[in-house]
mmCIF file of C-alpha atoms in Angstrom:
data_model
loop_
_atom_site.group_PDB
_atom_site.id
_atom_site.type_symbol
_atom_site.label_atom_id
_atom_site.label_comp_id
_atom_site.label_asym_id
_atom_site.label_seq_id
_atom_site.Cartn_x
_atom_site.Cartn_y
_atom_site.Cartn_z
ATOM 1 C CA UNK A 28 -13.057 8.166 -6.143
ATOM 2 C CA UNK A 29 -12.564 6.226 -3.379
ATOM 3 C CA UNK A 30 -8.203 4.950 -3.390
ATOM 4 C CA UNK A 31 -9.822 2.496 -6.462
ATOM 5 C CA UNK A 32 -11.691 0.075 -4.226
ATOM 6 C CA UNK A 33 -15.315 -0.687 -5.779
ATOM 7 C CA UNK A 34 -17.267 -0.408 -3.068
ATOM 8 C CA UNK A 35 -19.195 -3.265 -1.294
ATOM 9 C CA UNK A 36 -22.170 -1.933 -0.008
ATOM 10 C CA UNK A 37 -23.639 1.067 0.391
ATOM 11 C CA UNK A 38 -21.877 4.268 1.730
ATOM 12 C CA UNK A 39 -22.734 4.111 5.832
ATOM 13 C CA UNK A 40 -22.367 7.187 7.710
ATOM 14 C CA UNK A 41 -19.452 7.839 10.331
ATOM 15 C CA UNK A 42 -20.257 5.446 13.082
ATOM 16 C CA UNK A 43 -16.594 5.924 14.986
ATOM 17 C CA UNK A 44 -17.387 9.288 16.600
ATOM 18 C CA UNK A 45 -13.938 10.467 18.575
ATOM 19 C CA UNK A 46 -12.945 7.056 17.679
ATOM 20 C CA UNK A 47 -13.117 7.261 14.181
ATOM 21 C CA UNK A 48 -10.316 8.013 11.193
ATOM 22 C CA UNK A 49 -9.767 11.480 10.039
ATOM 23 C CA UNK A 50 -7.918 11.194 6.621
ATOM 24 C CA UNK A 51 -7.877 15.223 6.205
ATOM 25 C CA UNK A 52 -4.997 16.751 4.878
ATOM 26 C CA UNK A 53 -1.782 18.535 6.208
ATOM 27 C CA UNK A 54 -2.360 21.769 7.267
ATOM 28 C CA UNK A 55 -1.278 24.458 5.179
ATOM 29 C CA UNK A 56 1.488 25.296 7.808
ATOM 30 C CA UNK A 57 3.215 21.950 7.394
ATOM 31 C CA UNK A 58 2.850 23.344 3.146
ATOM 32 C CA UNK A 59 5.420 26.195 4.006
ATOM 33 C CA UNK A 60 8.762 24.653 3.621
ATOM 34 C CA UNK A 61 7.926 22.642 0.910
ATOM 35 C CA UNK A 62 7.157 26.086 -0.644
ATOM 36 C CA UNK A 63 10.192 27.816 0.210
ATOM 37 C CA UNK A 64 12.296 24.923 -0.937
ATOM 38 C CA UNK A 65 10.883 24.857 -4.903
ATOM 39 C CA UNK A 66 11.305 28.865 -4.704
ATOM 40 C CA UNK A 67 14.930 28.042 -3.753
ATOM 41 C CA UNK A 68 15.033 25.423 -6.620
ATOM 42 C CA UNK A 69 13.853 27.929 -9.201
ATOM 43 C CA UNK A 70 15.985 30.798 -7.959
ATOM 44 C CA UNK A 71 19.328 28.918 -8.034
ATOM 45 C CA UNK A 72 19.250 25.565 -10.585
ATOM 46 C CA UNK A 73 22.666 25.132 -10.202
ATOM 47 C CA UNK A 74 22.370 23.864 -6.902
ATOM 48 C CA UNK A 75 23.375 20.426 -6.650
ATOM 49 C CA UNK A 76 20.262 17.619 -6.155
ATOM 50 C CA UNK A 77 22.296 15.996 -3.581
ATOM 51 C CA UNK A 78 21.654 19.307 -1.479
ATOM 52 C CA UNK A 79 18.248 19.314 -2.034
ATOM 53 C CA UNK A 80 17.869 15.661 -0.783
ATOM 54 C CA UNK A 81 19.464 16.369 1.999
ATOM 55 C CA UNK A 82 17.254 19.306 2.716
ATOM 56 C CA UNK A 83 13.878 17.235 2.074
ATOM 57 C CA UNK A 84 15.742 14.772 4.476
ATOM 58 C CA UNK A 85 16.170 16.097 7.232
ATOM 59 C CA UNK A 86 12.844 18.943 7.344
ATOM 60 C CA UNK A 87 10.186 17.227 8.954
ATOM 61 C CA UNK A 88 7.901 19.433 7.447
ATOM 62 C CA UNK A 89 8.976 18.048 3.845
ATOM 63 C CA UNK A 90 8.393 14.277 5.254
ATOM 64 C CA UNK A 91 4.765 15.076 6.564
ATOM 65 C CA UNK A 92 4.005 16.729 3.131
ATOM 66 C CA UNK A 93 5.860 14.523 1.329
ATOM 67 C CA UNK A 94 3.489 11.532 2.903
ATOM 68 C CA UNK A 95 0.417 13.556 3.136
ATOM 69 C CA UNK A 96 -1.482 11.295 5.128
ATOM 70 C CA UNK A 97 1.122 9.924 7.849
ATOM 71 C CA UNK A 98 0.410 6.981 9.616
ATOM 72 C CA UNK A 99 -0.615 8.834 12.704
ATOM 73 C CA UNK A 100 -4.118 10.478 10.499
ATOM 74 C CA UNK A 101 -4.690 6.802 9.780
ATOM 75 C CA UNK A 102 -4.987 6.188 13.937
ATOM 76 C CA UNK A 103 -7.535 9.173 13.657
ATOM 77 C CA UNK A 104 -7.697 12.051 16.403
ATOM 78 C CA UNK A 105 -7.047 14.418 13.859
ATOM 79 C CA UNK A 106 -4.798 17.456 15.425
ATOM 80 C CA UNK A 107 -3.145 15.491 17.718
ATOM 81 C CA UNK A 108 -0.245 15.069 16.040
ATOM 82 C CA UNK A 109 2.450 17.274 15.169
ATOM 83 C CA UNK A 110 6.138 16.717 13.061
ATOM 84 C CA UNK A 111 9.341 16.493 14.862
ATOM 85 C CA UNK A 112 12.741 15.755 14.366
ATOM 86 C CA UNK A 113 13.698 13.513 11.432
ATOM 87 C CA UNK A 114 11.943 10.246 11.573
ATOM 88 C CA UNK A 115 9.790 10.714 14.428
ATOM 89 C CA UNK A 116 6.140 12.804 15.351
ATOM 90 C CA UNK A 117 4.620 14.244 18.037
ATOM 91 C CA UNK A 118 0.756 12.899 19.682
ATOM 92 C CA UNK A 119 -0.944 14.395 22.244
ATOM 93 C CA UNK A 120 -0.003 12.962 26.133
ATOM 94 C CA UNK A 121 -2.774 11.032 27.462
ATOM 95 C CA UNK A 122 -2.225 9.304 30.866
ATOM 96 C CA UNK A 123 -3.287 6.093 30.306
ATOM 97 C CA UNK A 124 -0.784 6.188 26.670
ATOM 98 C CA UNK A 125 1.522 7.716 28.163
ATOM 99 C CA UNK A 126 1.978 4.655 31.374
ATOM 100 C CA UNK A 127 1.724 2.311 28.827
ATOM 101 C CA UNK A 128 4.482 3.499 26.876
ATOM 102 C CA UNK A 129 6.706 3.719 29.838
ATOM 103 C CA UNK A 130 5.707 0.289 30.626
ATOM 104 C CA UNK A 131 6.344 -0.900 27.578
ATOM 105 C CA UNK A 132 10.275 0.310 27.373
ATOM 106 C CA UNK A 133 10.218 -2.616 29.939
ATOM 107 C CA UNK A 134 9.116 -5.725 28.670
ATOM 108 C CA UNK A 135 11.655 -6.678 25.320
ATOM 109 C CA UNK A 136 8.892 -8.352 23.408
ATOM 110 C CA UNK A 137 6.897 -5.076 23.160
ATOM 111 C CA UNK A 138 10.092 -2.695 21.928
ATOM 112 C CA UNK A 139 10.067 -5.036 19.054
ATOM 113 C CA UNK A 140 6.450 -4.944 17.618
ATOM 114 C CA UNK A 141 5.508 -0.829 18.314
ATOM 115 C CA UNK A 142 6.779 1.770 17.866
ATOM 116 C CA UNK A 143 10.048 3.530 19.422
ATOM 117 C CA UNK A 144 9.113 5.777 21.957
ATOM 118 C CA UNK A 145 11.271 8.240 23.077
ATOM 119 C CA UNK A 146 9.439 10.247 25.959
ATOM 120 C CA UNK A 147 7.495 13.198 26.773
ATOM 121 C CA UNK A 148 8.067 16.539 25.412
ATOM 122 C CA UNK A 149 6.241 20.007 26.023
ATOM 123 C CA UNK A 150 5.890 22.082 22.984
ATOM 124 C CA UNK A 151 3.412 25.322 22.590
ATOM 125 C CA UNK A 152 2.620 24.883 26.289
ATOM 126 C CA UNK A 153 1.589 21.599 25.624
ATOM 127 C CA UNK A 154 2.172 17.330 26.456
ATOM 128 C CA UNK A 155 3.306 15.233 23.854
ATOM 129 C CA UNK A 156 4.819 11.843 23.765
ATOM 130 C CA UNK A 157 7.859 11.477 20.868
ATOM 131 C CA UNK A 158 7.068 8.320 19.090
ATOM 132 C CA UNK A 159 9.240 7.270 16.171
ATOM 133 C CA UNK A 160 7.713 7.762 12.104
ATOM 134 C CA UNK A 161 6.640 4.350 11.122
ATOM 135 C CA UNK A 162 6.290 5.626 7.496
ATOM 136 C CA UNK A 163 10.534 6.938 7.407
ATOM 137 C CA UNK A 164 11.739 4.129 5.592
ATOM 138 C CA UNK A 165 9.239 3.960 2.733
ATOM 139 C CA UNK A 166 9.502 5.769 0.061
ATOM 140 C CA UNK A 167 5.753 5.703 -1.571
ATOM 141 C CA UNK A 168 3.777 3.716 1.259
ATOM 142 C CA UNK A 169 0.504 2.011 1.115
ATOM 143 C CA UNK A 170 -1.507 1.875 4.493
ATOM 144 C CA UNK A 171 -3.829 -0.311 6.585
ATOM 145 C CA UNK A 172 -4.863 0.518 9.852
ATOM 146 C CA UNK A 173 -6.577 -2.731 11.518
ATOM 147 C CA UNK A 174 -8.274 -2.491 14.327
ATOM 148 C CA UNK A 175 -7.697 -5.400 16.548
ATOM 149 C CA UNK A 176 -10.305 -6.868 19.038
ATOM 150 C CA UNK A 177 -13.953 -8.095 19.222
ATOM 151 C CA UNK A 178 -15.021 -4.799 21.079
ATOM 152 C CA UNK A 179 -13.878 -1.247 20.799
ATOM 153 C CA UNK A 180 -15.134 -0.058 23.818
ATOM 154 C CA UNK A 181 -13.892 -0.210 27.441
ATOM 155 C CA UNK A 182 -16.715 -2.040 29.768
ATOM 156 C CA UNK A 183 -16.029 1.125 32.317
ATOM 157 C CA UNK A 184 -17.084 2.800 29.180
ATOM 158 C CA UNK A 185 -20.368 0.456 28.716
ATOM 159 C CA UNK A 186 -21.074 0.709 32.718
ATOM 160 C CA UNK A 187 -20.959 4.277 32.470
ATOM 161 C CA UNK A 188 -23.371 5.083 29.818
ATOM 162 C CA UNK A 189 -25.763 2.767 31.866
ATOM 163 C CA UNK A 190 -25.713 4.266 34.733
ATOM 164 C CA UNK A 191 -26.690 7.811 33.469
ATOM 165 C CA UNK A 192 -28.839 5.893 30.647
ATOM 166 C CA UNK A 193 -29.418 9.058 28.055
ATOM 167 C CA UNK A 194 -31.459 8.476 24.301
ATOM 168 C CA UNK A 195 -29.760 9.657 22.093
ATOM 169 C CA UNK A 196 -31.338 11.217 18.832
ATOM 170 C CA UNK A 197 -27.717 11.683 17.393
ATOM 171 C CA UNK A 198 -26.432 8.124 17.541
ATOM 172 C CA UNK A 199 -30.100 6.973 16.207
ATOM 173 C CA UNK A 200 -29.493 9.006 13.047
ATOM 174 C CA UNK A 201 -26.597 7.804 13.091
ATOM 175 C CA UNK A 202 -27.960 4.240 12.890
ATOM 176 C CA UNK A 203 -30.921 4.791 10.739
ATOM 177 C CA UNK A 204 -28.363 6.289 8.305
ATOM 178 C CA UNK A 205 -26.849 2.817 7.696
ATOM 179 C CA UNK A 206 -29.623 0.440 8.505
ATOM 180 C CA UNK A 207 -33.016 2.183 8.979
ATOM 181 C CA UNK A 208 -34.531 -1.566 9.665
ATOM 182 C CA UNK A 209 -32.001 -1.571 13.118
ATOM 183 C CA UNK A 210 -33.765 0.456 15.802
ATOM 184 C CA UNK A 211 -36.847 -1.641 17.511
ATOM 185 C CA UNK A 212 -40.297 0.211 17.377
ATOM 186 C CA UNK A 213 -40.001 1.971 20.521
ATOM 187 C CA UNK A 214 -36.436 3.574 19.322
ATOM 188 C CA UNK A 215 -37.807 4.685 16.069
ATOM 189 C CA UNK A 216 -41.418 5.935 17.907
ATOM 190 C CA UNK A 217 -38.246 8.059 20.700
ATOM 191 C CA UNK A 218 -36.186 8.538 17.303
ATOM 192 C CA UNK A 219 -33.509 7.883 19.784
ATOM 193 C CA UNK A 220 -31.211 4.675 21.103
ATOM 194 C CA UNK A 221 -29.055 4.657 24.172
ATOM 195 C CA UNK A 222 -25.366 4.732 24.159
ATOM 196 C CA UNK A 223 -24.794 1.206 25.242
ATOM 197 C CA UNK A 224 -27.239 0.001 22.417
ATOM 198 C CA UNK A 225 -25.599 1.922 20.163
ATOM 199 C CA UNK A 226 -21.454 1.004 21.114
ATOM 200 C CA UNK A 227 -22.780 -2.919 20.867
ATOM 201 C CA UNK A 228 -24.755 -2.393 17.625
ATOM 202 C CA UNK A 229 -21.658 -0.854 16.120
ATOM 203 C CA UNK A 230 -19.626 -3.439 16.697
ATOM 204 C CA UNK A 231 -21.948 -5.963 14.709
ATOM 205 C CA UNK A 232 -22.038 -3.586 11.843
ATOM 206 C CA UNK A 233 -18.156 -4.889 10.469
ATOM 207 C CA UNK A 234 -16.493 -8.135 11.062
ATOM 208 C CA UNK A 235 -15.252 -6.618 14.632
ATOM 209 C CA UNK A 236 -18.094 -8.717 16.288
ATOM 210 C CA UNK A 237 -16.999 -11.830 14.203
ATOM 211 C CA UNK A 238 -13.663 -11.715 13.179
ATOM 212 C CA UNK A 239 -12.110 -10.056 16.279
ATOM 213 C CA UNK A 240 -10.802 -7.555 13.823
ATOM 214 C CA UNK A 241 -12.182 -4.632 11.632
ATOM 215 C CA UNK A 242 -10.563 -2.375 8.531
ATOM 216 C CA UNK A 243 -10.575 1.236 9.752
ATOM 217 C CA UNK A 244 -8.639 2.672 6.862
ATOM 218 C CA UNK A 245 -6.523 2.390 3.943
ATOM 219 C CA UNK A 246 -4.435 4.894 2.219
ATOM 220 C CA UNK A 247 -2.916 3.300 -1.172
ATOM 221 C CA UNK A 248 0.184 5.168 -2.472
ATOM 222 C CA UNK A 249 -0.594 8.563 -4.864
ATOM 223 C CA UNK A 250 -4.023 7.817 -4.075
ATOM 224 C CA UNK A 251 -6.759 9.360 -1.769
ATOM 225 C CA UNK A 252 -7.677 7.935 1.377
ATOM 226 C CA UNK A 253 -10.433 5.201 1.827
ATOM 227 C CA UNK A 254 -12.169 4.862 5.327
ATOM 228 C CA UNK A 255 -15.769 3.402 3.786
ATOM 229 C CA UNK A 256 -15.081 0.100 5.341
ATOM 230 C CA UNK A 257 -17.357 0.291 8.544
ATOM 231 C CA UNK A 258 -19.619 -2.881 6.683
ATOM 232 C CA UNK A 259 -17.043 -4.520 5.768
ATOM 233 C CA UNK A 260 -18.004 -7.560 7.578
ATOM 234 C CA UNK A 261 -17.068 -11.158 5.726
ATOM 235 C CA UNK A 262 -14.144 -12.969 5.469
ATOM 236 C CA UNK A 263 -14.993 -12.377 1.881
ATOM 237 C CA UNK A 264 -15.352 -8.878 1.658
ATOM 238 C CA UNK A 265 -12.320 -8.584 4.017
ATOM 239 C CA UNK A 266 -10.417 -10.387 1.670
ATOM 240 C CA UNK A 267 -10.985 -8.799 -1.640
ATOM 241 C CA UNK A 268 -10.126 -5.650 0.180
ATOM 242 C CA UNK A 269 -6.930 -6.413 1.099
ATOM 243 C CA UNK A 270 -5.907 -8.272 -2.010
ATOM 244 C CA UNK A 271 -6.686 -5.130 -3.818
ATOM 245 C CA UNK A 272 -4.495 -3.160 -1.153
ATOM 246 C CA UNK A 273 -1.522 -5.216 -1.702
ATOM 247 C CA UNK A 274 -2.439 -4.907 -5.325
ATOM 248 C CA UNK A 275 -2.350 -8.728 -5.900
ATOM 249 C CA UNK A 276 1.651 -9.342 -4.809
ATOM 250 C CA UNK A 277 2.346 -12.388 -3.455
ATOM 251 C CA UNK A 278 5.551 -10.734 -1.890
ATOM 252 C CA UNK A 279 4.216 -8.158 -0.191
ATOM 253 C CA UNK A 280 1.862 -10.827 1.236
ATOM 254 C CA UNK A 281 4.359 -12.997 2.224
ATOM 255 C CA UNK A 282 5.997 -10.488 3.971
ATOM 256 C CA UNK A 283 3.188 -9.482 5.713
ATOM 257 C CA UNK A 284 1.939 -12.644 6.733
ATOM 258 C CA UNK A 285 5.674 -13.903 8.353
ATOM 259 C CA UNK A 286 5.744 -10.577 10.396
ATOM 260 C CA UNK A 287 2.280 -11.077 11.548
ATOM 261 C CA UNK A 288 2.996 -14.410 12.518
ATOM 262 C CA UNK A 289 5.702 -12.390 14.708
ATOM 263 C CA UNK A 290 3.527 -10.446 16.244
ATOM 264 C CA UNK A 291 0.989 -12.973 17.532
ATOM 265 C CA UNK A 292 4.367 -15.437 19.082
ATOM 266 C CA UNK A 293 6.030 -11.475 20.752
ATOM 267 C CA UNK A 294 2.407 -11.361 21.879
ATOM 268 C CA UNK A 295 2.106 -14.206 23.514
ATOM 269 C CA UNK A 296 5.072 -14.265 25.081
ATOM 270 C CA UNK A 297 4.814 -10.244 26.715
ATOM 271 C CA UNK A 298 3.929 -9.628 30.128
ATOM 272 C CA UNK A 299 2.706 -6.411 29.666
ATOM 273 C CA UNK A 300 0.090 -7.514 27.171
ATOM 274 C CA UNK A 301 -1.080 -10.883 29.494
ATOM 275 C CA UNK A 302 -1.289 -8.015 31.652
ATOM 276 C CA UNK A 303 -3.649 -5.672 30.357
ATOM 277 C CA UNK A 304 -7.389 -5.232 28.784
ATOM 278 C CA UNK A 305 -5.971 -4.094 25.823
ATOM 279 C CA UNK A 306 -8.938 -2.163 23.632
ATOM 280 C CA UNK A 307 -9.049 0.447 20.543
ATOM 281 C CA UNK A 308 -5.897 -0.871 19.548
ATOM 282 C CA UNK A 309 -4.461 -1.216 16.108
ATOM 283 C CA UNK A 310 -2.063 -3.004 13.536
ATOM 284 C CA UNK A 311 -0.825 -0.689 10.902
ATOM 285 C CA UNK A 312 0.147 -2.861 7.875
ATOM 286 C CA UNK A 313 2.572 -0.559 5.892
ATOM 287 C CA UNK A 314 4.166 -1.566 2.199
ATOM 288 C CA UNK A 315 6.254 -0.237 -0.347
ATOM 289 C CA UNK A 316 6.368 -1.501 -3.972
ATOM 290 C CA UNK A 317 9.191 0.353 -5.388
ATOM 291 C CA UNK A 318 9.055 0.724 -9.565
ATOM 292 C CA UNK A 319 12.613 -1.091 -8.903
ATOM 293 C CA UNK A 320 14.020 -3.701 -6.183
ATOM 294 C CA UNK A 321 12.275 -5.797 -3.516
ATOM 295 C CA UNK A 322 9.457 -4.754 -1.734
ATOM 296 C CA UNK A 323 9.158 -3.440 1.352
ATOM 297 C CA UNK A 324 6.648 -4.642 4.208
ATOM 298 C CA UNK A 325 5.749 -4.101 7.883
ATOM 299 C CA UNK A 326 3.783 -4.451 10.891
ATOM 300 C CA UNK A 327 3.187 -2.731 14.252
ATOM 301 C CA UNK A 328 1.012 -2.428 16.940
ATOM 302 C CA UNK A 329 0.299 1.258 17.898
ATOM 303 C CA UNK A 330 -2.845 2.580 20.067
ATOM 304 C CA UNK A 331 -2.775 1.712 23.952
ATOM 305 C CA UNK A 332 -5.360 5.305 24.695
ATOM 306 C CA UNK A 333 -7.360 2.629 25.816
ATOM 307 C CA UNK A 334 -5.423 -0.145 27.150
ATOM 308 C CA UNK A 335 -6.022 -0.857 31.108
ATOM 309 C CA UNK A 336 -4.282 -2.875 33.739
ATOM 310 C CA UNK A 337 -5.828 -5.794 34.993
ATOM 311 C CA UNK A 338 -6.270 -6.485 38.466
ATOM 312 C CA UNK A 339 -4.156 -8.630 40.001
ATOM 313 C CA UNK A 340 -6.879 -11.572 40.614
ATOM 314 C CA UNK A 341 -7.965 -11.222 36.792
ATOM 315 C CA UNK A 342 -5.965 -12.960 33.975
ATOM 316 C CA UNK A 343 -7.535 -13.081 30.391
ATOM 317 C CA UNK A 344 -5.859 -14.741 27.570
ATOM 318 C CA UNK A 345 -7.403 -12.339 24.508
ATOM 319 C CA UNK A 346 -8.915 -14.968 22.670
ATOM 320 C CA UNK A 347 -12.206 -16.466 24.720
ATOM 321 C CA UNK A 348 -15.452 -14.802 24.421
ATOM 322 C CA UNK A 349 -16.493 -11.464 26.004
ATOM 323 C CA UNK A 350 -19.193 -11.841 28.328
ATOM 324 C CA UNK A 351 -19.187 -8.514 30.365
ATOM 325 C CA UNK A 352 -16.908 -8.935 33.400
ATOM 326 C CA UNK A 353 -14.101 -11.301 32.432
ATOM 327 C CA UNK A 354 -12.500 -8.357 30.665
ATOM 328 C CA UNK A 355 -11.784 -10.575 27.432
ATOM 329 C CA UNK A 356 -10.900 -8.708 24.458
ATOM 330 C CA UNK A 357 -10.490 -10.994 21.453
ATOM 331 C CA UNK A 358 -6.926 -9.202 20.319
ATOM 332 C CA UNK A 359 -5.307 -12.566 19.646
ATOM 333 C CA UNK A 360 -8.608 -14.075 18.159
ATOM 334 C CA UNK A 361 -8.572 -11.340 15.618
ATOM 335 C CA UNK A 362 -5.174 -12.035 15.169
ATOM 336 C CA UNK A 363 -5.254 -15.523 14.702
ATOM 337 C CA UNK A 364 -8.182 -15.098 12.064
ATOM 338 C CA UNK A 365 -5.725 -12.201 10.402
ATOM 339 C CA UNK A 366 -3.075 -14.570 10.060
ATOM 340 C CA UNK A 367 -5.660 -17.347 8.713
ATOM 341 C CA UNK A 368 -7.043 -15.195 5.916
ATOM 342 C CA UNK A 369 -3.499 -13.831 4.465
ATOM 343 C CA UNK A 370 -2.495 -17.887 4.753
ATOM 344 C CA UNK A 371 -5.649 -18.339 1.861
ATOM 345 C CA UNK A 372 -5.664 -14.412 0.745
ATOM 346 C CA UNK A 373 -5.394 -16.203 -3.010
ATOM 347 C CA UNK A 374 -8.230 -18.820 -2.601
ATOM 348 C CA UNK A 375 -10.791 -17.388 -0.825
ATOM 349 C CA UNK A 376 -13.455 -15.810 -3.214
ATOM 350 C CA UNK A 377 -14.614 -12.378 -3.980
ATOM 351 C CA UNK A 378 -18.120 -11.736 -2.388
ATOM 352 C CA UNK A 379 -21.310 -11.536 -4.813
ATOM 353 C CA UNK A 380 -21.482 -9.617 -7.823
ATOM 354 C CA UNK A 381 -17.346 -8.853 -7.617
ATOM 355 C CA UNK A 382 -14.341 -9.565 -8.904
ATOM 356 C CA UNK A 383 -11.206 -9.473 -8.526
ATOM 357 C CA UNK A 384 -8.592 -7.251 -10.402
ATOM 358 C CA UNK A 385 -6.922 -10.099 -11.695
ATOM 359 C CA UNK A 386 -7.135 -13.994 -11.687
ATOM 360 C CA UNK A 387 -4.661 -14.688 -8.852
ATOM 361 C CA UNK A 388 -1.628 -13.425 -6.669
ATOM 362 C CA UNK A 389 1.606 -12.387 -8.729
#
């Protein structure tokens, strides 16, 4: 099983490292109060439902259980995360998150495409910042996480691993794993490729390289998590994925398309993103198609671990090429080829030897 997508090609290994998604369930901890609430259900069944609801409501525990995968698993660094209050979840303070957030409560364009953040909090000894529950307001979601850009990687990152230039036997497993033809003769005769080879290579391996923008996970509602997607590379292949995510509804891609249209205009129009290098970040496409009633659909931008202030003598405007040193990131390329492909989701064919679930969008 893999959430019902065929899959395109073959099963490649984990490339993303600490980058990647972790889809793995709740912990058992977060189990608890569902638990105590059924025994209450079965020792008293004349209490009202209303009561219940409202108990399911406002237990935090209940919502992350109730969700099972949360959007925050979908933005990976599994254990970072922890419930809250009602409607919003705990991650794990990083500086360079945690000044972007603050910076963020300051530019109005921003506030209206991410999500609400509400400031730090300690807990267990620990840092976290309070971000609001992008999922509270569906009742059986679907996810995407996108990841935006034409690189995923930092160029401190890239200058780093050069300067202490290490071969590394892990990442060329790694690579051999999904493309044993990649590594030149001397890499395969070291069984071993260097970091930087490695971070560019895996970039080329999806449509991050091409279409400024990759699928790092889905999680379709009642269904288990998909994260196979890492050569998922045409417009094509990108396509028939995310038809068969929004399970052929031409409201739900309506909806999406208009509010990523939003997004790209609030982009262009925020200081804090002209402003920064902004890498590793994500758009999580969320929908709802209730059994009754109009869909629901949204989209935000979440992710700024990586995101770095520019100098003030460098400007970039996100969509021209990366050539090391201009500090280009290819956000609003992505974007604009995101918005392009849900503009002709309908027409644009399945790749090779697939097809679609049904004829056209509904």
């Amino acid at each position: 099983e893999n959430g019902g997508f065929p899959p395109i090609m073959p099963k490649p290994c984990s490339v993303g490292g600490a980058d990647g998604i972790d889809f793995s369930d709740t912990s058992s901890d977060e189990e608890l109060p569902m638990r105590s609430l059924v025994a209450a259900m079965r020792g008293n069944k004349s209490k009202s439902w209303g009561l219940i609801k409202q108990v399911v409501h406002w237990s935090p525990f209940v919502q992350v259980y109730k969700k099972k995968y949360p959007w925050v698993q979908l933005a990976g660094h599994n254990g970072a995360f922890k419930p809250c209050d009602n409607g919003t979840i705990l991650k794990k303070l990083t500086p360079k998150e945690f000044t972007c957030l603050t910076d963020i409560l300051n530019d109005e364009h921003m506030l209206d495409i991410t999500p609400k953040f509400h400031g730090k909090v300690e807990k267990d000894g620990e840092e976290y910042v309070k971000l609001q529950d992008l999922l509270a307001e569906f009742d059986n979601p679907s996810v995407c996480d996108i990841k935006m850009g034409t690189r995923t990687y930092l160029e401190e990152e890239l200058a780093k691993a050069r300067e202490k230039l290490v071969m590394r036997k892990d990442m060329y497993e790694k690579m051999v794993k999904v493309d044993d033809k990649e590594p030149t003769e001397e890499e395969h005769q070291l069984r071993a490729v260097s970091k930087p080879r490695y971070m560019q290579w895996r970039e080329k391996l999806s449509s991050t390289a091409t279409l400024g923008f990759r699928i790092d996970g889905i999680k379709q509602a009642d269904r288990d998590p998909d994260k196979n997607f890492k050569t998922v590379r045409s417009e094509q292949e990108v396509a028939y994925v995310l038809r068969k995510h929004i399970d052929y509804k031409e409201e739900t891609r309506l909806k999406l398309l208009e509010r990523l249209k939003e997004i790209r205009g609030t982009l262009e129009k925020s200081h804090f993103f002209k402003r920064h290098e902004v890498i590793g970040s994500s758009l999580l496409l969320v929908h709802d198609q209730p059994t009754e009633g109009v869909a629901k659909a949204n989209v935000w931008m979440i992710d700024f671990g990586k995101t770095t202030p520019l100098l003030e003598s460098e400007t970039v405007n996100h969509r021209n090429s990366w050539v090391e040193g201009n500090r280009e990131d290819g956000f609003l390329f992505g974007l604009d080829n995101l918005v392009n492909l849900f503009e002709n989701l309908d027409t644009i064919p399945p790749p090779d030897g697939l097809q679609d679930g049904q004829q056209s969008m509904s």
